[in-house]
């Protein structure tokens, strides 16, 4: 500020001094020219005065000469000396000459007016051109001499010579010059005085002007520059008086506006930095303190200025291991733009993750002069990224790597094994009958079971092994860097053994087993896809072998998988070519042997191969979803069969139609049945839909379809009862009409007391719930008799009849003793 004061005063002084100097020089020049002009004038005046004086004296003398010539004529003519002397006396009285001489015609002195006349007769030298009437005046050093002739041209009597002393004239001139000199000196003095006063006035005026300038310009300018300094230091509220409508006023207004808009911009920036969890900073080599934006303070969890804003002060906030790197960034140590991720301990104790970026500017020697940069709190983003990473790569339920991450890990394992010449084993695990648990006990229980299964699997494998969940009840295990097959065997056995203990969920004990398929790199496939496909087929083989076991991939399995592919293709064509037909198996009452119903069983008449059992191809149709394309056809053909039988006199027969899970969950099912009923005119009670327990029934659409059937009084049969996850609650909920005891129980009904007990129990259950019962797979009379005794309502099986084409069935029916 002091510097600024001096500056304004100095400029005012400079201004006044230069003004004074210019004016003084002007005045001095004017005085000088005036002085030299006056001097010249004085000289010319003196000269013209003396010349005028001498001219007038000469003219007077000439006139006097001619007059005197006339007066002296007679006395000279008469040579009257006394009269001449009188005349001379008169001349002395008139002209006060120094001397007068009267000469004769020979220029000899006659008289000089004195009595003794010392020069009498002396020859006097006269000018040549003296003629009568034309006096000649000669100028000597100290006098003027007038000579004139006395007489006429033809009669010259003599001459007169009068000598005038010019002492008087010189005295007069001298006094006149003195007067002029005095006058000049007076005027010079006055000039000097005037100049002096003028200079004084000018200095005063300059000082006044300077002062006034400093008042009206410097002061507001100083105020503005102070304000601008404050703005630079961060103040954003200015109130510079801007009343005047001049440039200064407008400048003041503009400064106020500028500070206000800077304030707004600051506010916006601060908000933006807050929202973005962002801050900016600046380091300068010549300045100990860092310039920190609000955002930086906020990120550090401090109030602005709360701690020392020096590099050292700031470094304390960072974890000690990061400090060297932070210092290098802040002080531009790397010499180029740099960015690091660091951890900071906030004032409230929370640890945050920050991105610190710096961009140095270097001096001519390549040393950092300053550095600007940003600080961004990325804790949330990083957490979100980690969360996303978890979501994208890990299974939410079991926290195991998901399918996506599994593929990556498998690929890496294969690459590594390829490099190091090792084997990799891929185990594909699938829980047995998990679907039944899910259907019967609900998804919540299913999820809990999966969590526990995951835990158990983890505990059964080594830490280095990679366990992943592929989805549903499928898991995979990668065994890395293997030397021999025994290690795989051991792991697989450990896993199977770990499932021997029950899982405790929702106050129940659940038993579940796992089937495993194993494929090896490089023997069973050199790509992840191939390995997975082969481990999957090996897993199916394990399931077919009887579940709860493992199976290594073999070429035979590969062949089977290939066969399945071929069948799948053939089935697609079979649907288009309508190669399917129905056979019908009678169901008879145990009490009187009456045929009360038929079961429609699907047959595929392959043109180039023998008929195959639905047990072989229905699961494939089910897997691929093609099965639903058959529903309408099966319904139509079954109803047609009933109509045909009716025409032949077999009234009141029922038709049991098998529906797989997908078929039963098809929302179009009720409409398809309605269409068939109205087309055929059959009453709904004559149709019976067979579903297995596993088709059940926490599935919303299954429930809706079951309700729709019940509304229409269409019968519902539970097929293969006892083999599924027998939950009894659905029997009530579903309005089941008939239970079909599975063939496997009937098979050993007579020789296995357990099976006999199961059949007895099921029959008691059915009776208790007022549900009809039927046993399937009855192959002999003993079984038939036993079932009749146990109170089984109906039987079906080879003992009664095999599934037959309609025409054969009609013959069979007609051959029955009770036929109409
Ligand atoms: P299922 O509904 O339990 O059918 C009974 C199976 O036992 C039939 O095999 C039948 O031929 C066979 N069977 C009947 N009596 C005896 C017997 O005394 N001894 C022996 N050993 N077997 C007997 P099939 O026809 O091969 O059908 C197999 C399975 O295919 C059926 O089991 C059923 O689940 C399914 N299926 C059949 N037709 C259809 C259909 O149209 N749609 C759907 N979705 N599945 C069908
Ligand atoms: Mg059936
Ligand atoms: Mg069955």
GROMACS .gro file of N, CA, C and O in nm, residues 561-657:
model
  388
  561UNK      N    1  -2.350  -8.816  -2.636
  561UNK     CA    2  -2.387  -8.675  -2.652
  561UNK      C    3  -2.414  -8.646  -2.800
  561UNK      O    4  -2.508  -8.573  -2.835
  562UNK      N    5  -2.331  -8.710  -2.883
  562UNK     CA    6  -2.352  -8.691  -3.026
  562UNK      C    7  -2.487  -8.751  -3.068
  562UNK      O    8  -2.562  -8.688  -3.145
  563UNK      N    9  -2.515  -8.866  -3.012
  563UNK     CA   10  -2.643  -8.932  -3.043
  563UNK      C   11  -2.759  -8.843  -3.003
  563UNK      O   12  -2.856  -8.829  -3.077
  564UNK      N   13  -2.746  -8.788  -2.885
  564UNK     CA   14  -2.853  -8.700  -2.837
  564UNK      C   15  -2.874  -8.585  -2.936
  564UNK      O   16  -2.985  -8.547  -2.968
  565UNK      N   17  -2.762  -8.536  -2.985
  565UNK     CA   18  -2.772  -8.427  -3.081
  565UNK      C   19  -2.849  -8.474  -3.206
  565UNK      O   20  -2.935  -8.404  -3.258
  566UNK      N   21  -2.815  -8.597  -3.248
  566UNK     CA   22  -2.881  -8.651  -3.367
  566UNK      C   23  -3.031  -8.669  -3.340
  566UNK      O   24  -3.116  -8.634  -3.424
  567UNK      N   25  -3.063  -8.719  -3.219
  567UNK     CA   26  -3.205  -8.740  -3.185
  567UNK      C   27  -3.280  -8.607  -3.184
  567UNK      O   28  -3.391  -8.595  -3.236
  568UNK      N   29  -3.214  -8.511  -3.126
  568UNK     CA   30  -3.278  -8.379  -3.118
  568UNK      C   31  -3.316  -8.331  -3.258
  568UNK      O   32  -3.427  -8.284  -3.281
  569UNK      N   33  -3.220  -8.348  -3.348
  569UNK     CA   34  -3.245  -8.307  -3.485
  569UNK      C   35  -3.360  -8.387  -3.546
  569UNK      O   36  -3.451  -8.331  -3.610
  570UNK      N   37  -3.358  -8.519  -3.521
  570UNK     CA   38  -3.463  -8.607  -3.576
  570UNK      C   39  -3.599  -8.570  -3.518
  570UNK      O   40  -3.701  -8.573  -3.588
  571UNK      N   41  -3.600  -8.532  -3.388
  571UNK     CA   42  -3.728  -8.496  -3.325
  571UNK      C   43  -3.789  -8.372  -3.389
  571UNK      O   44  -3.910  -8.362  -3.407
  572UNK      N   45  -3.702  -8.278  -3.422
  572UNK     CA   46  -3.752  -8.157  -3.489
  572UNK      C   47  -3.824  -8.195  -3.618
  572UNK      O   48  -3.934  -8.146  -3.647
  573UNK      N   49  -3.759  -8.282  -3.691
  573UNK     CA   50  -3.821  -8.325  -3.817
  573UNK      C   51  -3.948  -8.405  -3.790
  573UNK      O   52  -4.048  -8.391  -3.862
  574UNK      N   53  -3.944  -8.487  -3.684
  574UNK     CA   54  -4.059  -8.571  -3.650
  574UNK      C   55  -4.183  -8.487  -3.623
  574UNK      O   56  -4.295  -8.524  -3.660
  575UNK      N   57  -4.165  -8.373  -3.558
  575UNK     CA   58  -4.280  -8.285  -3.530
  575UNK      C   59  -4.338  -8.233  -3.661
  575UNK      O   60  -4.459  -8.239  -3.684
  576UNK      N   61  -4.246  -8.187  -3.748
  576UNK     CA   62  -4.293  -8.135  -3.877
  576UNK      C   63  -4.364  -8.244  -3.957
  576UNK      O   64  -4.465  -8.220  -4.022
  577UNK      N   65  -4.310  -8.365  -3.952
  577UNK     CA   66  -4.364  -8.474  -4.034
  577UNK      C   67  -4.473  -8.553  -3.964
  577UNK      O   68  -4.517  -8.657  -4.015
  578UNK      N   69  -4.513  -8.508  -3.848
  578UNK     CA   70  -4.620  -8.575  -3.771
  578UNK      C   71  -4.592  -8.726  -3.757
  578UNK      O   72  -4.674  -8.810  -3.795
  579UNK      N   73  -4.476  -8.757  -3.699
  579UNK     CA   74  -4.441  -8.899  -3.682
  579UNK      C   75  -4.486  -8.954  -3.547
  579UNK      O   76  -4.449  -9.064  -3.510
  580UNK      N   77  -4.564  -8.874  -3.473
  580UNK     CA   78  -4.606  -8.918  -3.340
  580UNK      C   79  -4.749  -8.975  -3.345
  580UNK      O   80  -4.831  -8.929  -3.423
  581UNK      N   81  -4.772  -9.075  -3.257
  581UNK     CA   82  -4.908  -9.131  -3.245
  581UNK      C   83  -4.929  -9.169  -3.099
  581UNK      O   84  -4.836  -9.163  -3.019
  582UNK      N   85  -5.054  -9.204  -3.065
  582UNK     CA   86  -5.082  -9.241  -2.926
  582UNK      C   87  -5.120  -9.389  -2.918
  582UNK      O   88  -5.188  -9.441  -3.006
  583UNK      N   89  -5.072  -9.452  -2.810
  583UNK     CA   90  -5.120  -9.585  -2.773
  583UNK      C   91  -5.198  -9.569  -2.644
  583UNK      O   92  -5.176  -9.472  -2.571
  584UNK      N   93  -5.286  -9.662  -2.620
  584UNK     CA   94  -5.375  -9.647  -2.505
  584UNK      C   95  -5.364  -9.769  -2.416
  584UNK      O   96  -5.368  -9.883  -2.464
  585UNK      N   97  -5.349  -9.749  -2.289
  585UNK     CA   98  -5.340  -9.859  -2.193
  585UNK      C   99  -5.459  -9.853  -2.098
  585UNK      O  100  -5.483  -9.749  -2.036
  586UNK      N  101  -5.531  -9.960  -2.089
  586UNK     CA  102  -5.654  -9.959  -2.007
  586UNK      C  103  -5.624  -9.955  -1.857
  586UNK      O  104  -5.519 -10.001  -1.814
  587UNK      N  105  -5.717  -9.897  -1.786
  587UNK     CA  106  -5.710  -9.892  -1.640
  587UNK      C  107  -5.837  -9.962  -1.589
  587UNK      O  108  -5.947  -9.922  -1.629
  588UNK      N  109  -5.818 -10.066  -1.503
  588UNK     CA  110  -5.937 -10.144  -1.462
  588UNK      C  111  -5.958 -10.136  -1.312
  588UNK      O  112  -5.865 -10.111  -1.236
  589UNK      N  113  -6.087 -10.152  -1.276
  589UNK     CA  114  -6.124 -10.148  -1.136
  589UNK      C  115  -6.088 -10.282  -1.073
  589UNK      O  116  -6.115 -10.387  -1.132
  590UNK      N  117  -6.023 -10.279  -0.954
  590UNK     CA  118  -5.981 -10.404  -0.889
  590UNK      C  119  -6.101 -10.487  -0.844
  590UNK      O  120  -6.096 -10.610  -0.844
  591UNK      N  121  -6.209 -10.419  -0.808
  591UNK     CA  122  -6.323 -10.489  -0.750
  591UNK      C  123  -6.393 -10.579  -0.852
  591UNK      O  124  -6.424 -10.695  -0.824
  592UNK      N  125  -6.415 -10.525  -0.975
  592UNK     CA  126  -6.494 -10.603  -1.070
  592UNK      C  127  -6.425 -10.621  -1.207
  592UNK      O  128  -6.483 -10.674  -1.301
  593UNK      N  129  -6.300 -10.570  -1.219
  593UNK     CA  130  -6.228 -10.588  -1.345
  593UNK      C  131  -6.280 -10.501  -1.459
  593UNK      O  132  -6.240 -10.517  -1.576
  594UNK      N  133  -6.363 -10.406  -1.429
  594UNK     CA  134  -6.421 -10.318  -1.532
  594UNK      C  135  -6.316 -10.219  -1.581
  594UNK      O  136  -6.240 -10.162  -1.501
  595UNK      N  137  -6.311 -10.199  -1.714
  595UNK     CA  138  -6.224 -10.094  -1.767
  595UNK      C  139  -6.292  -9.959  -1.742
  595UNK      O  140  -6.404  -9.938  -1.789
  596UNK      N  141  -6.227  -9.874  -1.665
  596UNK     CA  142  -6.290  -9.742  -1.639
  596UNK      C  143  -6.218  -9.629  -1.712
  596UNK      O  144  -6.274  -9.522  -1.731
  597UNK      N  145  -6.095  -9.658  -1.750
  597UNK     CA  146  -6.023  -9.549  -1.817
  597UNK      C  147  -5.907  -9.599  -1.900
  597UNK      O  148  -5.880  -9.720  -1.903
  598UNK      N  149  -5.844  -9.507  -1.971
  598UNK     CA  150  -5.730  -9.539  -2.055
  598UNK      C  151  -5.622  -9.434  -2.030
  598UNK      O  152  -5.653  -9.320  -1.998
  599UNK      N  153  -5.494  -9.477  -2.045
  599UNK     CA  154  -5.389  -9.375  -2.041
  599UNK      C  155  -5.332  -9.361  -2.181
  599UNK      O  156  -5.296  -9.462  -2.244
  600UNK      N  157  -5.327  -9.238  -2.227
  600UNK     CA  158  -5.272  -9.213  -2.361
  600UNK      C  159  -5.121  -9.204  -2.348
  600UNK      O  160  -5.069  -9.122  -2.271
  601UNK      N  161  -5.048  -9.287  -2.424
  601UNK     CA  162  -4.902  -9.288  -2.414
  601UNK      C  163  -4.843  -9.261  -2.553
  601UNK      O  164  -4.883  -9.323  -2.652
  602UNK      N  165  -4.748  -9.171  -2.555
  602UNK     CA  166  -4.695  -9.121  -2.683
  602UNK      C  167  -4.604  -9.225  -2.747
  602UNK      O  168  -4.526  -9.292  -2.679
  603UNK      N  169  -4.612  -9.234  -2.880
  603UNK     CA  170  -4.521  -9.321  -2.954
  603UNK      C  171  -4.463  -9.244  -3.073
  603UNK      O  172  -4.533  -9.165  -3.136
  604UNK      N  173  -4.333  -9.269  -3.095
  604UNK     CA  174  -4.268  -9.203  -3.210
  604UNK      C  175  -4.236  -9.311  -3.312
  604UNK      O  176  -4.150  -9.395  -3.289
  605UNK      N  177  -4.306  -9.306  -3.422
  605UNK     CA  178  -4.281  -9.405  -3.527
  605UNK      C  179  -4.174  -9.348  -3.618
  605UNK      O  180  -4.202  -9.267  -3.706
  606UNK      N  181  -4.050  -9.393  -3.594
  606UNK     CA  182  -3.941  -9.340  -3.675
  606UNK      C  183  -3.937  -9.417  -3.806
  606UNK      O  184  -3.937  -9.540  -3.806
  607UNK      N  185  -3.929  -9.348  -3.917
  607UNK     CA  186  -3.932  -9.418  -4.046
  607UNK      C  187  -3.810  -9.509  -4.066
  607UNK      O  188  -3.821  -9.616  -4.122
  608UNK      N  189  -3.694  -9.465  -4.013
  608UNK     CA  190  -3.572  -9.541  -4.040
  608UNK      C  191  -3.519  -9.612  -3.916
  608UNK      O  192  -3.403  -9.651  -3.909
  609UNK      N  193  -3.603  -9.623  -3.811
  609UNK     CA  194  -3.557  -9.688  -3.687
  609UNK      C  195  -3.678  -9.743  -3.613
  609UNK      O  196  -3.791  -9.701  -3.641
  610UNK      N  197  -3.652  -9.834  -3.517
  610UNK     CA  198  -3.767  -9.889  -3.443
  610UNK      C  199  -3.832  -9.782  -3.355
  610UNK      O  200  -3.766  -9.682  -3.323
  611UNK      N  201  -3.960  -9.804  -3.318
  611UNK     CA  202  -4.029  -9.710  -3.228
  611UNK      C  203  -3.945  -9.696  -3.101
  611UNK      O  204  -3.889  -9.793  -3.053
  612UNK      N  205  -3.940  -9.575  -3.048
  612UNK     CA  206  -3.865  -9.561  -2.922
  612UNK      C  207  -3.959  -9.514  -2.811
  612UNK      O  208  -4.061  -9.451  -2.839
  613UNK      N  209  -3.919  -9.545  -2.688
  613UNK     CA  210  -4.006  -9.516  -2.572
  613UNK      C  211  -4.005  -9.366  -2.542
  613UNK      O  212  -3.901  -9.300  -2.555
  614UNK      N  213  -4.117  -9.315  -2.499
  614UNK     CA  214  -4.119  -9.173  -2.459
  614UNK      C  215  -4.018  -9.144  -2.348
  614UNK      O  216  -3.969  -9.032  -2.338
  615UNK      N  217  -3.986  -9.248  -2.266
  615UNK     CA  218  -3.888  -9.225  -2.159
  615UNK      C  219  -3.755  -9.176  -2.218
  615UNK      O  220  -3.681  -9.102  -2.153
  616UNK      N  221  -3.726  -9.213  -2.343
  616UNK     CA  222  -3.601  -9.171  -2.407
  616UNK      C  223  -3.612  -9.034  -2.473
  616UNK      O  224  -3.519  -8.955  -2.469
  617UNK      N  225  -3.728  -9.011  -2.535
  617UNK     CA  226  -3.732  -8.884  -2.612
  617UNK      C  227  -3.811  -8.771  -2.547
  617UNK      O  228  -3.787  -8.655  -2.576
  618UNK      N  229  -3.906  -8.806  -2.455
  618UNK     CA  230  -3.982  -8.696  -2.392
  618UNK      C  231  -3.889  -8.600  -2.314
  618UNK      O  232  -3.904  -8.479  -2.327
  619UNK      N  233  -3.790  -8.655  -2.238
  619UNK     CA  234  -3.701  -8.559  -2.170
  619UNK      C  235  -3.629  -8.465  -2.267
  619UNK      O  236  -3.605  -8.348  -2.235
  620UNK      N  237  -3.597  -8.518  -2.387
  620UNK     CA  238  -3.528  -8.429  -2.483
  620UNK      C  239  -3.624  -8.323  -2.535
  620UNK      O  240  -3.590  -8.204  -2.544
  621UNK      N  241  -3.748  -8.370  -2.564
  621UNK     CA  242  -3.849  -8.271  -2.607
  621UNK      C  243  -3.872  -8.167  -2.498
  621UNK      O  244  -3.887  -8.047  -2.526
  622UNK      N  245  -3.871  -8.218  -2.375
  622UNK     CA  246  -3.893  -8.128  -2.260
  622UNK      C  247  -3.777  -8.028  -2.249
  622UNK      O  248  -3.798  -7.908  -2.237
  623UNK      N  249  -3.653  -8.082  -2.256
  623UNK     CA  250  -3.534  -7.996  -2.244
  623UNK      C  251  -3.534  -7.886  -2.350
  623UNK      O  252  -3.499  -7.772  -2.322
  624UNK      N  253  -3.568  -7.925  -2.471
  624UNK     CA  254  -3.558  -7.828  -2.581
  624UNK      C  255  -3.683  -7.743  -2.593
  624UNK      O  256  -3.686  -7.649  -2.672
  625UNK      N  257  -3.787  -7.777  -2.516
  625UNK     CA  258  -3.910  -7.697  -2.521
  625UNK      C  259  -4.002  -7.739  -2.635
  625UNK      O  260  -4.112  -7.685  -2.649
  626UNK      N  261  -3.959  -7.839  -2.714
  626UNK     CA  262  -4.042  -7.878  -2.829
  626UNK      C  263  -4.170  -7.947  -2.784
  626UNK      O  264  -4.267  -7.954  -2.860
  627UNK      N  265  -4.170  -7.995  -2.660
  627UNK     CA  266  -4.284  -8.074  -2.611
  627UNK      C  267  -4.416  -7.997  -2.621
  627UNK      O  268  -4.520  -8.057  -2.651
  628UNK      N  269  -4.412  -7.866  -2.603
  628UNK     CA  270  -4.539  -7.791  -2.603
  628UNK      C  271  -4.604  -7.790  -2.741
  628UNK      O  272  -4.724  -7.765  -2.753
  629UNK      N  273  -4.522  -7.821  -2.844
  629UNK     CA  274  -4.583  -7.825  -2.978
  629UNK      C  275  -4.671  -7.949  -2.995
  629UNK      O  276  -4.744  -7.960  -3.093
  630UNK      N  277  -4.658  -8.042  -2.900
  630UNK     CA  278  -4.734  -8.166  -2.912
  630UNK      C  279  -4.867  -8.162  -2.835
  630UNK      O  280  -4.956  -8.245  -2.859
  631UNK      N  281  -4.879  -8.069  -2.741
  631UNK     CA  282  -4.994  -8.072  -2.648
  631UNK      C  283  -5.128  -8.077  -2.722
  631UNK      O  284  -5.213  -8.165  -2.695
  632UNK      N  285  -5.145  -7.983  -2.816
  632UNK     CA  286  -5.276  -7.974  -2.882
  632UNK      C  287  -5.309  -8.104  -2.957
  632UNK      O  288  -5.422  -8.156  -2.949
  633UNK      N  289  -5.206  -8.161  -3.025
  633UNK     CA  290  -5.226  -8.285  -3.102
  633UNK      C  291  -5.265  -8.400  -3.011
  633UNK      O  292  -5.356  -8.478  -3.044
  634UNK      N  293  -5.196  -8.414  -2.898
  634UNK     CA  294  -5.225  -8.523  -2.803
  634UNK      C  295  -5.368  -8.510  -2.751
  634UNK      O  296  -5.444  -8.608  -2.745
  635UNK      N  297  -5.407  -8.387  -2.715
  635UNK     CA  298  -5.544  -8.363  -2.663
  635UNK      C  299  -5.646  -8.405  -2.769
  635UNK      O  300  -5.744  -8.475  -2.741
  636UNK      N  301  -5.621  -8.360  -2.891
  636UNK     CA  302  -5.718  -8.386  -2.999
  636UNK      C  303  -5.732  -8.536  -3.025
  636UNK      O  304  -5.842  -8.591  -3.028
  637UNK      N  305  -5.614  -8.604  -3.034
  637UNK     CA  306  -5.620  -8.747  -3.067
  637UNK      C  307  -5.684  -8.826  -2.953
  637UNK      O  308  -5.763  -8.919  -2.977
  638UNK      N  309  -5.656  -8.788  -2.828
  638UNK     CA  310  -5.716  -8.857  -2.712
  638UNK      C  311  -5.868  -8.842  -2.715
  638UNK      O  312  -5.943  -8.939  -2.693
  639UNK      N  313  -5.914  -8.719  -2.743
  639UNK     CA  314  -6.058  -8.695  -2.745
  639UNK      C  315  -6.122  -8.774  -2.861
  639UNK      O  316  -6.231  -8.832  -2.846
  640UNK      N  317  -6.051  -8.773  -2.975
  640UNK     CA  318  -6.103  -8.850  -3.089
  640UNK      C  319  -6.117  -8.998  -3.052
  640UNK      O  320  -6.216  -9.064  -3.089
  641UNK      N  321  -6.016  -9.050  -2.977
  641UNK     CA  322  -6.021  -9.190  -2.937
  641UNK      C  323  -6.143  -9.217  -2.849
  641UNK      O  324  -6.214  -9.318  -2.867
  642UNK      N  325  -6.167  -9.121  -2.755
  642UNK     CA  326  -6.285  -9.138  -2.666
  642UNK      C  327  -6.414  -9.141  -2.750
  642UNK      O  328  -6.505  -9.222  -2.725
  643UNK      N  329  -6.420  -9.050  -2.850
  643UNK     CA  330  -6.540  -9.042  -2.935
  643UNK      C  331  -6.560  -9.174  -3.011
  643UNK      O  332  -6.669  -9.229  -3.019
  644UNK      N  333  -6.447  -9.224  -3.064
  644UNK     CA  334  -6.450  -9.349  -3.139
  644UNK      C  335  -6.502  -9.463  -3.050
  644UNK      O  336  -6.591  -9.540  -3.089
  645UNK      N  337  -6.445  -9.471  -2.927
  645UNK     CA  338  -6.486  -9.576  -2.833
  645UNK      C  339  -6.633  -9.563  -2.798
  645UNK      O  340  -6.708  -9.661  -2.788
  646UNK      N  341  -6.672  -9.438  -2.784
  646UNK     CA  342  -6.813  -9.409  -2.749
  646UNK      C  343  -6.904  -9.465  -2.859
  646UNK      O  344  -7.005  -9.528  -2.831
  647UNK      N  345  -6.858  -9.437  -2.984
  647UNK     CA  346  -6.940  -9.485  -3.096
  647UNK      C  347  -6.952  -9.638  -3.095
  647UNK      O  348  -7.050  -9.694  -3.139
  648UNK      N  349  -6.842  -9.699  -3.045
  648UNK     CA  350  -6.847  -9.846  -3.040
  648UNK      C  351  -6.915  -9.896  -2.915
  648UNK      O  352  -6.903 -10.011  -2.876
  649UNK      N  353  -6.977  -9.813  -2.840
  649UNK     CA  354  -7.055  -9.857  -2.724
  649UNK      C  355  -6.983  -9.850  -2.592
  649UNK      O  356  -7.035  -9.889  -2.489
  650UNK      N  357  -6.856  -9.804  -2.596
  650UNK     CA  358  -6.785  -9.793  -2.468
  650UNK      C  359  -6.799  -9.651  -2.412
  650UNK      O  360  -6.717  -9.564  -2.438
  651UNK      N  361  -6.910  -9.634  -2.342
  651UNK     CA  362  -6.937  -9.501  -2.286
  651UNK      C  363  -6.862  -9.483  -2.155
  651UNK      O  364  -6.811  -9.577  -2.100
  652UNK      N  365  -6.859  -9.365  -2.106
  652UNK     CA  366  -6.809  -9.329  -1.972
  652UNK      C  367  -6.663  -9.363  -1.947
  652UNK      O  368  -6.619  -9.365  -1.834
  653UNK      N  369  -6.589  -9.395  -2.048
  653UNK     CA  370  -6.446  -9.418  -2.023
  653UNK      C  371  -6.376  -9.283  -2.001
  653UNK      O  372  -6.413  -9.182  -2.060
  654UNK      N  373  -6.272  -9.287  -1.917
  654UNK     CA  374  -6.193  -9.165  -1.894
  654UNK      C  375  -6.062  -9.177  -1.972
  654UNK      O  376  -6.016  -9.288  -1.998
  655UNK      N  377  -6.005  -9.064  -2.004
  655UNK     CA  378  -5.877  -9.065  -2.074
  655UNK      C  379  -5.775  -8.989  -1.991
  655UNK      O  380  -5.794  -8.870  -1.962
  656UNK      N  381  -5.665  -9.059  -1.952
  656UNK     CA  382  -5.557  -8.992  -1.876
  656UNK      C  383  -5.450  -8.947  -1.976
  656UNK      O  384  -5.402  -9.026  -2.057
  657UNK      N  385  -5.420  -8.819  -1.968
  657UNK     CA  386  -5.323  -8.762  -2.063
  657UNK      C  387  -5.201  -8.713  -1.983
  657UNK      O  388  -5.216  -8.638  -1.885
   0.00000   0.00000   0.00000
